[in-house]
Amino acid sequence: MHLDLEPFAVAHGFDRFPLAVPGLCFNPSCGRRFEPARAWQVYCCTACRKAGEREFARIGTLAAPALLAWRAGKYETRDPDLRDIASAGRRYIGNLQTRWVQSRAERMA
């Protein structure tokens, strides 16, 4: 997994706030220090990488329908039901993000 935010890093300053600390396992249940074999390596071992893949897949499965609903009604001007679905999708994504970040923080603690 690569957590490289190019081309946004330069344009928005994301490079000042890396998603992963080099040499610190990105798996919140592990957090072990390691020597990365490649500059983009974020997991210390295969087990942690697979756990990360499962976590991201689970969150993606939860987020995908809401993202589609949000996008489908984002610019809707005539159908109030579609606007309501888009708003519900947007709220759900915000709540999901908050719960996920809180969950990761709890597992890191």
PDB file of N, CA and C in Angstrom:
ATOM      1  N   MET A   1       0.841  -1.173   0.000  1.00  0.00           N
ATOM      2  CA  MET A   1       0.000   0.000   0.000  1.00  0.00           C
ATOM      3  C   MET A   1       0.885   1.234   0.000  1.00  0.00           C
ATOM      4  N   HIS A   2       0.592   2.178  -0.879  1.00  0.00           N
ATOM      5  CA  HIS A   2       1.330   3.423  -0.958  1.00  0.00           C
ATOM      6  C   HIS A   2       0.430   4.538  -0.423  1.00  0.00           C
ATOM      7  N   LEU A   3       0.915   5.294   0.536  1.00  0.00           N
ATOM      8  CA  LEU A   3       0.154   6.423   1.059  1.00  0.00           C
ATOM      9  C   LEU A   3       0.723   7.732   0.533  1.00  0.00           C
ATOM     10  N   ASP A   4       1.065   7.747  -0.734  1.00  0.00           N
ATOM     11  CA  ASP A   4       1.622   8.918  -1.385  1.00  0.00           C
ATOM     12  C   ASP A   4       0.473   9.767  -1.916  1.00  0.00           C
ATOM     13  N   LEU A   5       0.430  11.032  -1.547  1.00  0.00           N
ATOM     14  CA  LEU A   5      -0.689  11.883  -1.924  1.00  0.00           C
ATOM     15  C   LEU A   5      -0.425  12.749  -3.143  1.00  0.00           C
ATOM     16  N   GLU A   6       0.658  12.487  -3.864  1.00  0.00           N
ATOM     17  CA  GLU A   6       0.912  13.259  -5.078  1.00  0.00           C
ATOM     18  C   GLU A   6      -0.267  13.080  -6.020  1.00  0.00           C
ATOM     19  N   PRO A   7      -0.698  14.085  -6.759  1.00  0.00           N
ATOM     20  CA  PRO A   7      -0.099  15.411  -6.915  1.00  0.00           C
ATOM     21  C   PRO A   7      -0.586  16.431  -5.876  1.00  0.00           C
ATOM     22  N   PHE A   8      -1.366  16.018  -4.905  1.00  0.00           N
ATOM     23  CA  PHE A   8      -1.950  16.946  -3.952  1.00  0.00           C
ATOM     24  C   PHE A   8      -0.958  17.456  -2.910  1.00  0.00           C
ATOM     25  N   ALA A   9       0.103  16.709  -2.651  1.00  0.00           N
ATOM     26  CA  ALA A   9       1.048  17.067  -1.596  1.00  0.00           C
ATOM     27  C   ALA A   9       1.615  18.461  -1.801  1.00  0.00           C
ATOM     28  N   VAL A  10       2.051  18.766  -2.994  1.00  0.00           N
ATOM     29  CA  VAL A  10       2.666  20.061  -3.262  1.00  0.00           C
ATOM     30  C   VAL A  10       1.608  21.160  -3.264  1.00  0.00           C
ATOM     31  N   ALA A  11       0.494  20.904  -3.919  1.00  0.00           N
ATOM     32  CA  ALA A  11      -0.525  21.931  -4.080  1.00  0.00           C
ATOM     33  C   ALA A  11      -1.191  22.307  -2.756  1.00  0.00           C
ATOM     34  N   HIS A  12      -1.363  21.366  -1.868  1.00  0.00           N
ATOM     35  CA  HIS A  12      -2.125  21.639  -0.653  1.00  0.00           C
ATOM     36  C   HIS A  12      -1.310  21.503   0.629  1.00  0.00           C
ATOM     37  N   GLY A  13      -0.029  21.229   0.528  1.00  0.00           N
ATOM     38  CA  GLY A  13       0.798  21.117   1.719  1.00  0.00           C
ATOM     39  C   GLY A  13       0.591  19.842   2.507  1.00  0.00           C
ATOM     40  N   PHE A  14      -0.010  18.820   1.900  1.00  0.00           N
ATOM     41  CA  PHE A  14      -0.232  17.557   2.599  1.00  0.00           C
ATOM     42  C   PHE A  14       1.065  16.887   3.015  1.00  0.00           C
ATOM     43  N   ASP A  15       2.152  17.238   2.345  1.00  0.00           N
ATOM     44  CA  ASP A  15       3.433  16.609   2.671  1.00  0.00           C
ATOM     45  C   ASP A  15       3.894  16.969   4.087  1.00  0.00           C
ATOM     46  N   ARG A  16       3.346  18.025   4.658  1.00  0.00           N
ATOM     47  CA  ARG A  16       3.684  18.395   6.034  1.00  0.00           C
ATOM     48  C   ARG A  16       2.956  17.532   7.055  1.00  0.00           C
ATOM     49  N   PHE A  17       1.925  16.824   6.620  1.00  0.00           N
ATOM     50  CA  PHE A  17       1.118  16.000   7.505  1.00  0.00           C
ATOM     51  C   PHE A  17       1.022  14.576   6.940  1.00  0.00           C
ATOM     52  N   PRO A  18       2.073  13.789   7.069  1.00  0.00           N
ATOM     53  CA  PRO A  18       2.061  12.445   6.470  1.00  0.00           C
ATOM     54  C   PRO A  18       1.014  11.554   7.139  1.00  0.00           C
ATOM     55  N   LEU A  19       0.409  10.694   6.335  1.00  0.00           N
ATOM     56  CA  LEU A  19      -0.575   9.752   6.872  1.00  0.00           C
ATOM     57  C   LEU A  19       0.093   8.657   7.687  1.00  0.00           C
ATOM     58  N   ALA A  20       1.327   8.337   7.340  1.00  0.00           N
ATOM     59  CA  ALA A  20       2.060   7.285   8.047  1.00  0.00           C
ATOM     60  C   ALA A  20       3.441   7.806   8.414  1.00  0.00           C
ATOM     61  N   VAL A  21       3.905   7.418   9.584  1.00  0.00           N
ATOM     62  CA  VAL A  21       5.241   7.798  10.034  1.00  0.00           C
ATOM     63  C   VAL A  21       6.228   6.764   9.508  1.00  0.00           C
ATOM     64  N   PRO A  22       7.236   7.188   8.764  1.00  0.00           N
ATOM     65  CA  PRO A  22       8.208   6.225   8.242  1.00  0.00           C
ATOM     66  C   PRO A  22       8.854   5.420   9.379  1.00  0.00           C
ATOM     67  N   GLY A  23       8.858   4.092   9.222  1.00  0.00           N
ATOM     68  CA  GLY A  23       9.476   3.221  10.210  1.00  0.00           C
ATOM     69  C   GLY A  23       8.596   2.890  11.402  1.00  0.00           C
ATOM     70  N   LEU A  24       7.333   3.300  11.376  1.00  0.00           N
ATOM     71  CA  LEU A  24       6.379   2.959  12.428  1.00  0.00           C
ATOM     72  C   LEU A  24       5.208   2.244  11.765  1.00  0.00           C
ATOM     73  N   CYS A  25       4.938   1.019  12.184  1.00  0.00           N
ATOM     74  CA  CYS A  25       3.899   0.206  11.544  1.00  0.00           C
ATOM     75  C   CYS A  25       2.560   0.945  11.539  1.00  0.00           C
ATOM     76  N   PHE A  26       1.918   0.991  10.380  1.00  0.00           N
ATOM     77  CA  PHE A  26       0.643   1.690  10.197  1.00  0.00           C
ATOM     78  C   PHE A  26      -0.534   0.931  10.800  1.00  0.00           C
ATOM     79  N   ASN A  27      -0.324  -0.336  11.150  1.00  0.00           N
ATOM     80  CA  ASN A  27      -1.379  -1.118  11.804  1.00  0.00           C
ATOM     81  C   ASN A  27      -1.534  -0.578  13.225  1.00  0.00           C
ATOM     82  N   PRO A  28      -2.703   0.004  13.564  1.00  0.00           N
ATOM     83  CA  PRO A  28      -2.855   0.619  14.881  1.00  0.00           C
ATOM     84  C   PRO A  28      -2.769  -0.376  16.037  1.00  0.00           C
ATOM     85  N   SER A  29      -2.994  -1.636  15.764  1.00  0.00           N
ATOM     86  CA  SER A  29      -2.887  -2.654  16.809  1.00  0.00           C
ATOM     87  C   SER A  29      -1.444  -3.101  17.026  1.00  0.00           C
ATOM     88  N   CYS A  30      -0.533  -2.679  16.147  1.00  0.00           N
ATOM     89  CA  CYS A  30       0.874  -3.070  16.242  1.00  0.00           C
ATOM     90  C   CYS A  30       1.720  -1.871  16.654  1.00  0.00           C
ATOM     91  N   GLY A  31       1.941  -0.950  15.725  1.00  0.00           N
ATOM     92  CA  GLY A  31       2.713   0.250  16.012  1.00  0.00           C
ATOM     93  C   GLY A  31       4.190   0.011  16.273  1.00  0.00           C
ATOM     94  N   ARG A  32       4.698  -1.148  15.856  1.00  0.00           N
ATOM     95  CA  ARG A  32       6.102  -1.497  16.083  1.00  0.00           C
ATOM     96  C   ARG A  32       7.012  -0.674  15.183  1.00  0.00           C
ATOM     97  N   ARG A  33       8.174  -0.328  15.688  1.00  0.00           N
ATOM     98  CA  ARG A  33       9.200   0.344  14.884  1.00  0.00           C
ATOM     99  C   ARG A  33       9.897  -0.702  14.020  1.00  0.00           C
ATOM    100  N   PHE A  34      10.228  -0.335  12.778  1.00  0.00           N
ATOM    101  CA  PHE A  34      10.907  -1.249  11.863  1.00  0.00           C
ATOM    102  C   PHE A  34      11.733  -0.447  10.875  1.00  0.00           C
ATOM    103  N   GLU A  35      12.614  -1.120  10.200  1.00  0.00           N
ATOM    104  CA  GLU A  35      13.445  -0.501   9.174  1.00  0.00           C
ATOM    105  C   GLU A  35      12.796  -0.765   7.816  1.00  0.00           C
ATOM    106  N   PRO A  36      12.204   0.265   7.162  1.00  0.00           N
ATOM    107  CA  PRO A  36      11.519   0.040   5.891  1.00  0.00           C
ATOM    108  C   PRO A  36      12.489  -0.403   4.790  1.00  0.00           C
ATOM    109  N   ALA A  37      12.074  -1.396   4.026  1.00  0.00           N
ATOM    110  CA  ALA A  37      12.868  -1.860   2.894  1.00  0.00           C
ATOM    111  C   ALA A  37      12.722  -0.901   1.704  1.00  0.00           C
ATOM    112  N   ARG A  38      11.588  -0.199   1.642  1.00  0.00           N
ATOM    113  CA  ARG A  38      11.330   0.783   0.588  1.00  0.00           C
ATOM    114  C   ARG A  38      10.797   2.048   1.250  1.00  0.00           C
ATOM    115  N   ALA A  39      10.958   3.180   0.579  1.00  0.00           N
ATOM    116  CA  ALA A  39      10.546   4.461   1.158  1.00  0.00           C
ATOM    117  C   ALA A  39       9.048   4.502   1.453  1.00  0.00           C
ATOM    118  N   TRP A  40       8.253   3.785   0.677  1.00  0.00           N
ATOM    119  CA  TRP A  40       6.804   3.826   0.836  1.00  0.00           C
ATOM    120  C   TRP A  40       6.259   2.745   1.763  1.00  0.00           C
ATOM    121  N   GLN A  41       7.098   1.888   2.317  1.00  0.00           N
ATOM    122  CA  GLN A  41       6.630   0.791   3.174  1.00  0.00           C
ATOM    123  C   GLN A  41       6.038   1.346   4.470  1.00  0.00           C
ATOM    124  N   VAL A  42       4.810   0.917   4.799  1.00  0.00           N
ATOM    125  CA  VAL A  42       4.137   1.421   5.997  1.00  0.00           C
ATOM    126  C   VAL A  42       3.812   0.324   7.013  1.00  0.00           C
ATOM    127  N   TYR A  43       3.956  -0.931   6.625  1.00  0.00           N
ATOM    128  CA  TYR A  43       3.691  -2.040   7.546  1.00  0.00           C
ATOM    129  C   TYR A  43       4.982  -2.786   7.840  1.00  0.00           C
ATOM    130  N   CYS A  44       5.088  -3.303   9.063  1.00  0.00           N
ATOM    131  CA  CYS A  44       6.314  -3.988   9.474  1.00  0.00           C
ATOM    132  C   CYS A  44       6.399  -5.415   8.953  1.00  0.00           C
ATOM    133  N   CYS A  45       5.255  -6.032   8.644  1.00  0.00           N
ATOM    134  CA  CYS A  45       5.272  -7.426   8.202  1.00  0.00           C
ATOM    135  C   CYS A  45       4.041  -7.712   7.341  1.00  0.00           C
ATOM    136  N   THR A  46       4.021  -8.889   6.775  1.00  0.00           N
ATOM    137  CA  THR A  46       2.911  -9.295   5.909  1.00  0.00           C
ATOM    138  C   THR A  46       1.604  -9.390   6.685  1.00  0.00           C
ATOM    139  N   ALA A  47       1.643  -9.872   7.916  1.00  0.00           N
ATOM    140  CA  ALA A  47       0.418 -10.002   8.717  1.00  0.00           C
ATOM    141  C   ALA A  47      -0.223  -8.628   8.958  1.00  0.00           C
ATOM    142  N   CYS A  48       0.598  -7.637   9.271  1.00  0.00           N
ATOM    143  CA  CYS A  48       0.065  -6.289   9.495  1.00  0.00           C
ATOM    144  C   CYS A  48      -0.480  -5.696   8.194  1.00  0.00           C
ATOM    145  N   ARG A  49       0.211  -5.957   7.082  1.00  0.00           N
ATOM    146  CA  ARG A  49      -0.266  -5.459   5.788  1.00  0.00           C
ATOM    147  C   ARG A  49      -1.619  -6.068   5.441  1.00  0.00           C
ATOM    148  N   LYS A  50      -1.757  -7.359   5.669  1.00  0.00           N
ATOM    149  CA  LYS A  50      -3.034  -8.025   5.381  1.00  0.00           C
ATOM    150  C   LYS A  50      -4.142  -7.518   6.307  1.00  0.00           C
ATOM    151  N   ALA A  51      -3.814  -7.250   7.577  1.00  0.00           N
ATOM    152  CA  ALA A  51      -4.796  -6.685   8.502  1.00  0.00           C
ATOM    153  C   ALA A  51      -5.233  -5.306   8.015  1.00  0.00           C
ATOM    154  N   GLY A  52      -4.278  -4.524   7.512  1.00  0.00           N
ATOM    155  CA  GLY A  52      -4.599  -3.210   6.965  1.00  0.00           C
ATOM    156  C   GLY A  52      -5.487  -3.302   5.737  1.00  0.00           C
ATOM    157  N   GLU A  53      -5.200  -4.261   4.868  1.00  0.00           N
ATOM    158  CA  GLU A  53      -6.031  -4.466   3.678  1.00  0.00           C
ATOM    159  C   GLU A  53      -7.456  -4.824   4.072  1.00  0.00           C
ATOM    160  N   ARG A  54      -7.603  -5.688   5.071  1.00  0.00           N
ATOM    161  CA  ARG A  54      -8.946  -6.064   5.539  1.00  0.00           C
ATOM    162  C   ARG A  54      -9.681  -4.854   6.118  1.00  0.00           C
ATOM    163  N   GLU A  55      -8.957  -4.042   6.894  1.00  0.00           N
ATOM    164  CA  GLU A  55      -9.579  -2.852   7.487  1.00  0.00           C
ATOM    165  C   GLU A  55     -10.037  -1.882   6.402  1.00  0.00           C
ATOM    166  N   PHE A  56      -9.170  -1.611   5.430  1.00  0.00           N
ATOM    167  CA  PHE A  56      -9.524  -0.685   4.368  1.00  0.00           C
ATOM    168  C   PHE A  56     -10.667  -1.239   3.508  1.00  0.00           C
ATOM    169  N   ALA A  57     -10.669  -2.525   3.255  1.00  0.00           N
ATOM    170  CA  ALA A  57     -11.753  -3.130   2.476  1.00  0.00           C
ATOM    171  C   ALA A  57     -13.078  -3.021   3.231  1.00  0.00           C
ATOM    172  N   ARG A  58     -13.038  -3.238   4.539  1.00  0.00           N
ATOM    173  CA  ARG A  58     -14.258  -3.150   5.359  1.00  0.00           C
ATOM    174  C   ARG A  58     -14.804  -1.723   5.331  1.00  0.00           C
ATOM    175  N   ILE A  59     -13.941  -0.745   5.512  1.00  0.00           N
ATOM    176  CA  ILE A  59     -14.379   0.648   5.501  1.00  0.00           C
ATOM    177  C   ILE A  59     -14.859   1.041   4.104  1.00  0.00           C
ATOM    178  N   GLY A  60     -14.168   0.587   3.080  1.00  0.00           N
ATOM    179  CA  GLY A  60     -14.590   0.875   1.706  1.00  0.00           C
ATOM    180  C   GLY A  60     -15.955   0.300   1.394  1.00  0.00           C
ATOM    181  N   THR A  61     -16.225  -0.897   1.892  1.00  0.00           N
ATOM    182  CA  THR A  61     -17.532  -1.524   1.683  1.00  0.00           C
ATOM    183  C   THR A  61     -18.632  -0.729   2.373  1.00  0.00           C
ATOM    184  N   LEU A  62     -18.319  -0.198   3.553  1.00  0.00           N
ATOM    185  CA  LEU A  62     -19.298   0.623   4.272  1.00  0.00           C
ATOM    186  C   LEU A  62     -19.512   1.971   3.589  1.00  0.00           C
ATOM    187  N   ALA A  63     -18.444   2.535   3.044  1.00  0.00           N
ATOM    188  CA  ALA A  63     -18.511   3.881   2.482  1.00  0.00           C
ATOM    189  C   ALA A  63     -19.055   3.937   1.054  1.00  0.00           C
ATOM    190  N   ALA A  64     -18.837   2.909   0.264  1.00  0.00           N
ATOM    191  CA  ALA A  64     -19.151   2.967  -1.170  1.00  0.00           C
ATOM    192  C   ALA A  64     -20.597   3.353  -1.487  1.00  0.00           C
ATOM    193  N   PRO A  65     -21.609   2.715  -0.887  1.00  0.00           N
ATOM    194  CA  PRO A  65     -22.984   3.108  -1.241  1.00  0.00           C
ATOM    195  C   PRO A  65     -23.291   4.565  -0.892  1.00  0.00           C
ATOM    196  N   ALA A  66     -22.791   5.018   0.256  1.00  0.00           N
ATOM    197  CA  ALA A  66     -23.040   6.407   0.656  1.00  0.00           C
ATOM    198  C   ALA A  66     -22.325   7.383  -0.269  1.00  0.00           C
ATOM    199  N   LEU A  67     -21.109   7.034  -0.698  1.00  0.00           N
ATOM    200  CA  LEU A  67     -20.387   7.897  -1.637  1.00  0.00           C
ATOM    201  C   LEU A  67     -21.121   7.994  -2.973  1.00  0.00           C
ATOM    202  N   LEU A  68     -21.644   6.881  -3.433  1.00  0.00           N
ATOM    203  CA  LEU A  68     -22.410   6.895  -4.688  1.00  0.00           C
ATOM    204  C   LEU A  68     -23.669   7.736  -4.556  1.00  0.00           C
ATOM    205  N   ALA A  69     -24.380   7.586  -3.440  1.00  0.00           N
ATOM    206  CA  ALA A  69     -25.596   8.375  -3.218  1.00  0.00           C
ATOM    207  C   ALA A  69     -25.262   9.859  -3.143  1.00  0.00           C
ATOM    208  N   TRP A  70     -24.194  10.184  -2.433  1.00  0.00           N
ATOM    209  CA  TRP A  70     -23.783  11.579  -2.301  1.00  0.00           C
ATOM    210  C   TRP A  70     -23.475  12.163  -3.671  1.00  0.00           C
ATOM    211  N   ARG A  71     -22.723  11.436  -4.455  1.00  0.00           N
ATOM    212  CA  ARG A  71     -22.330  11.929  -5.775  1.00  0.00           C
ATOM    213  C   ARG A  71     -23.525  12.026  -6.724  1.00  0.00           C
ATOM    214  N   ALA A  72     -24.420  11.054  -6.652  1.00  0.00           N
ATOM    215  CA  ALA A  72     -25.573  11.034  -7.559  1.00  0.00           C
ATOM    216  C   ALA A  72     -26.455  12.265  -7.375  1.00  0.00           C
ATOM    217  N   GLY A  73     -26.576  12.733  -6.149  1.00  0.00           N
ATOM    218  CA  GLY A  73     -27.463  13.868  -5.907  1.00  0.00           C
ATOM    219  C   GLY A  73     -26.759  15.161  -5.587  1.00  0.00           C
ATOM    220  N   LYS A  74     -25.456  15.204  -5.765  1.00  0.00           N
ATOM    221  CA  LYS A  74     -24.664  16.376  -5.382  1.00  0.00           C
ATOM    222  C   LYS A  74     -25.133  17.655  -6.078  1.00  0.00           C
ATOM    223  N   TYR A  75     -25.443  17.575  -7.354  1.00  0.00           N
ATOM    224  CA  TYR A  75     -25.836  18.759  -8.110  1.00  0.00           C
ATOM    225  C   TYR A  75     -27.323  18.733  -8.487  1.00  0.00           C
ATOM    226  N   GLU A  76     -28.089  17.900  -7.833  1.00  0.00           N
ATOM    227  CA  GLU A  76     -29.513  17.778  -8.144  1.00  0.00           C
ATOM    228  C   GLU A  76     -30.247  19.058  -7.748  1.00  0.00           C
ATOM    229  N   THR A  77     -31.081  19.574  -8.672  1.00  0.00           N
ATOM    230  CA  THR A  77     -31.835  20.793  -8.387  1.00  0.00           C
ATOM    231  C   THR A  77     -33.345  20.580  -8.448  1.00  0.00           C
ATOM    232  N   ARG A  78     -33.784  19.478  -9.037  1.00  0.00           N
ATOM    233  CA  ARG A  78     -35.224  19.285  -9.238  1.00  0.00           C
ATOM    234  C   ARG A  78     -35.846  18.234  -8.344  1.00  0.00           C
ATOM    235  N   ASP A  79     -35.113  17.201  -7.993  1.00  0.00           N
ATOM    236  CA  ASP A  79     -35.675  16.072  -7.243  1.00  0.00           C
ATOM    237  C   ASP A  79     -35.290  16.163  -5.761  1.00  0.00           C
ATOM    238  N   PRO A  80     -36.224  16.550  -4.898  1.00  0.00           N
ATOM    239  CA  PRO A  80     -35.900  16.689  -3.476  1.00  0.00           C
ATOM    240  C   PRO A  80     -35.538  15.357  -2.806  1.00  0.00           C
ATOM    241  N   ASP A  81     -36.115  14.262  -3.291  1.00  0.00           N
ATOM    242  CA  ASP A  81     -35.782  12.958  -2.713  1.00  0.00           C
ATOM    243  C   ASP A  81     -34.325  12.593  -2.973  1.00  0.00           C
ATOM    244  N   LEU A  82     -33.853  12.877  -4.179  1.00  0.00           N
ATOM    245  CA  LEU A  82     -32.453  12.602  -4.508  1.00  0.00           C
ATOM    246  C   LEU A  82     -31.521  13.507  -3.704  1.00  0.00           C
ATOM    247  N   ARG A  83     -31.918  14.762  -3.507  1.00  0.00           N
ATOM    248  CA  ARG A  83     -31.123  15.666  -2.666  1.00  0.00           C
ATOM    249  C   ARG A  83     -31.052  15.146  -1.235  1.00  0.00           C
ATOM    250  N   ASP A  84     -32.179  14.624  -0.733  1.00  0.00           N
ATOM    251  CA  ASP A  84     -32.203  14.073   0.624  1.00  0.00           C
ATOM    252  C   ASP A  84     -31.288  12.862   0.748  1.00  0.00           C
ATOM    253  N   ILE A  85     -31.291  12.001  -0.276  1.00  0.00           N
ATOM    254  CA  ILE A  85     -30.411  10.829  -0.266  1.00  0.00           C
ATOM    255  C   ILE A  85     -28.950  11.268  -0.287  1.00  0.00           C
ATOM    256  N   ALA A  86     -28.637  12.271  -1.102  1.00  0.00           N
ATOM    257  CA  ALA A  86     -27.261  12.779  -1.166  1.00  0.00           C
ATOM    258  C   ALA A  86     -26.838  13.360   0.183  1.00  0.00           C
ATOM    259  N   SER A  87     -27.729  14.088   0.828  1.00  0.00           N
ATOM    260  CA  SER A  87     -27.412  14.652   2.145  1.00  0.00           C
ATOM    261  C   SER A  87     -27.203  13.554   3.177  1.00  0.00           C
ATOM    262  N   ALA A  88     -28.038  12.530   3.122  1.00  0.00           N
ATOM    263  CA  ALA A  88     -27.881  11.412   4.054  1.00  0.00           C
ATOM    264  C   ALA A  88     -26.550  10.703   3.817  1.00  0.00           C
ATOM    265  N   GLY A  89     -26.179  10.534   2.559  1.00  0.00           N
ATOM    266  CA  GLY A  89     -24.888   9.919   2.233  1.00  0.00           C
ATOM    267  C   GLY A  89     -23.728  10.737   2.751  1.00  0.00           C
ATOM    268  N   ARG A  90     -23.811  12.049   2.585  1.00  0.00           N
ATOM    269  CA  ARG A  90     -22.750  12.938   3.062  1.00  0.00           C
ATOM    270  C   ARG A  90     -22.631  12.866   4.589  1.00  0.00           C
ATOM    271  N   ARG A  91     -23.759  12.876   5.293  1.00  0.00           N
ATOM    272  CA  ARG A  91     -23.735  12.769   6.761  1.00  0.00           C
ATOM    273  C   ARG A  91     -23.156  11.426   7.196  1.00  0.00           C
ATOM    274  N   TYR A  92     -23.556  10.359   6.516  1.00  0.00           N
ATOM    275  CA  TYR A  92     -23.056   9.024   6.862  1.00  0.00           C
ATOM    276  C   TYR A  92     -21.539   8.949   6.697  1.00  0.00           C
ATOM    277  N   ILE A  93     -21.019   9.511   5.601  1.00  0.00           N
ATOM    278  CA  ILE A  93     -19.570   9.498   5.367  1.00  0.00           C
ATOM    279  C   ILE A  93     -18.856  10.258   6.481  1.00  0.00           C
ATOM    280  N   GLY A  94     -19.375  11.400   6.863  1.00  0.00           N
ATOM    281  CA  GLY A  94     -18.776  12.161   7.962  1.00  0.00           C
ATOM    282  C   GLY A  94     -18.755  11.372   9.264  1.00  0.00           C
ATOM    283  N   ASN A  95     -19.865  10.716   9.568  1.00  0.00           N
ATOM    284  CA  ASN A  95     -19.940   9.903  10.790  1.00  0.00           C
ATOM    285  C   ASN A  95     -19.006   8.698  10.711  1.00  0.00           C
ATOM    286  N   LEU A  96     -18.960   8.054   9.548  1.00  0.00           N
ATOM    287  CA  LEU A  96     -18.086   6.896   9.368  1.00  0.00           C
ATOM    288  C   LEU A  96     -16.626   7.298   9.555  1.00  0.00           C
ATOM    289  N   GLN A  97     -16.239   8.418   8.973  1.00  0.00           N
ATOM    290  CA  GLN A  97     -14.862   8.889   9.118  1.00  0.00           C
ATOM    291  C   GLN A  97     -14.528   9.150  10.583  1.00  0.00           C
ATOM    292  N   THR A  98     -15.435   9.795  11.291  1.00  0.00           N
ATOM    293  CA  THR A  98     -15.210  10.099  12.707  1.00  0.00           C
ATOM    294  C   THR A  98     -15.058   8.824  13.515  1.00  0.00           C
ATOM    295  N   ARG A  99     -15.951   7.867  13.310  1.00  0.00           N
ATOM    296  CA  ARG A  99     -15.889   6.600  14.065  1.00  0.00           C
ATOM    297  C   ARG A  99     -14.613   5.831  13.725  1.00  0.00           C
ATOM    298  N   TRP A 100     -14.200   5.849  12.465  1.00  0.00           N
ATOM    299  CA  TRP A 100     -12.992   5.121  12.056  1.00  0.00           C
ATOM    300  C   TRP A 100     -11.748   5.735  12.691  1.00  0.00           C
ATOM    301  N   VAL A 101     -11.642   7.063  12.654  1.00  0.00           N
ATOM    302  CA  VAL A 101     -10.485   7.732  13.265  1.00  0.00           C
ATOM    303  C   VAL A 101     -10.473   7.470  14.770  1.00  0.00           C
ATOM    304  N   GLN A 102     -11.626   7.520  15.410  1.00  0.00           N
ATOM    305  CA  GLN A 102     -11.690   7.234  16.843  1.00  0.00           C
ATOM    306  C   GLN A 102     -11.282   5.789  17.132  1.00  0.00           C
ATOM    307  N   SER A 103     -11.728   4.870  16.303  1.00  0.00           N
ATOM    308  CA  SER A 103     -11.380   3.469  16.474  1.00  0.00           C
ATOM    309  C   SER A 103      -9.881   3.254  16.335  1.00  0.00           C
ATOM    310  N   ARG A 104      -9.270   3.876  15.331  1.00  0.00           N
ATOM    311  CA  ARG A 104      -7.828   3.741  15.150  1.00  0.00           C
ATOM    312  C   ARG A 104      -7.071   4.346  16.338  1.00  0.00           C
ATOM    313  N   ALA A 105      -7.537   5.491  16.836  1.00  0.00           N
ATOM    314  CA  ALA A 105      -6.882   6.130  17.988  1.00  0.00           C
ATOM    315  C   ALA A 105      -6.978   5.230  19.222  1.00  0.00           C
ATOM    316  N   GLU A 106      -8.125   4.608  19.425  1.00  0.00           N
ATOM    317  CA  GLU A 106      -8.287   3.706  20.577  1.00  0.00           C
ATOM    318  C   GLU A 106      -7.373   2.499  20.456  1.00  0.00           C
ATOM    319  N   ARG A 107      -7.239   1.950  19.236  1.00  0.00           N
ATOM    320  CA  ARG A 107      -6.367   0.794  19.048  1.00  0.00           C
ATOM    321  C   ARG A 107      -4.901   1.155  19.183  1.00  0.00           C
ATOM    322  N   MET A 108      -4.543   2.408  18.862  1.00  0.00           N
ATOM    323  CA  MET A 108      -3.150   2.831  19.007  1.00  0.00           C
ATOM    324  C   MET A 108      -2.791   3.064  20.470  1.00  0.00           C
ATOM    325  N   ALA A 109      -3.778   3.398  21.278  1.00  0.00           N
ATOM    326  CA  ALA A 109      -3.507   3.748  22.689  1.00  0.00           C
ATOM    327  C   ALA A 109      -3.049   2.555  23.518  1.00  0.00           C
TER     328      ALA A 109
END
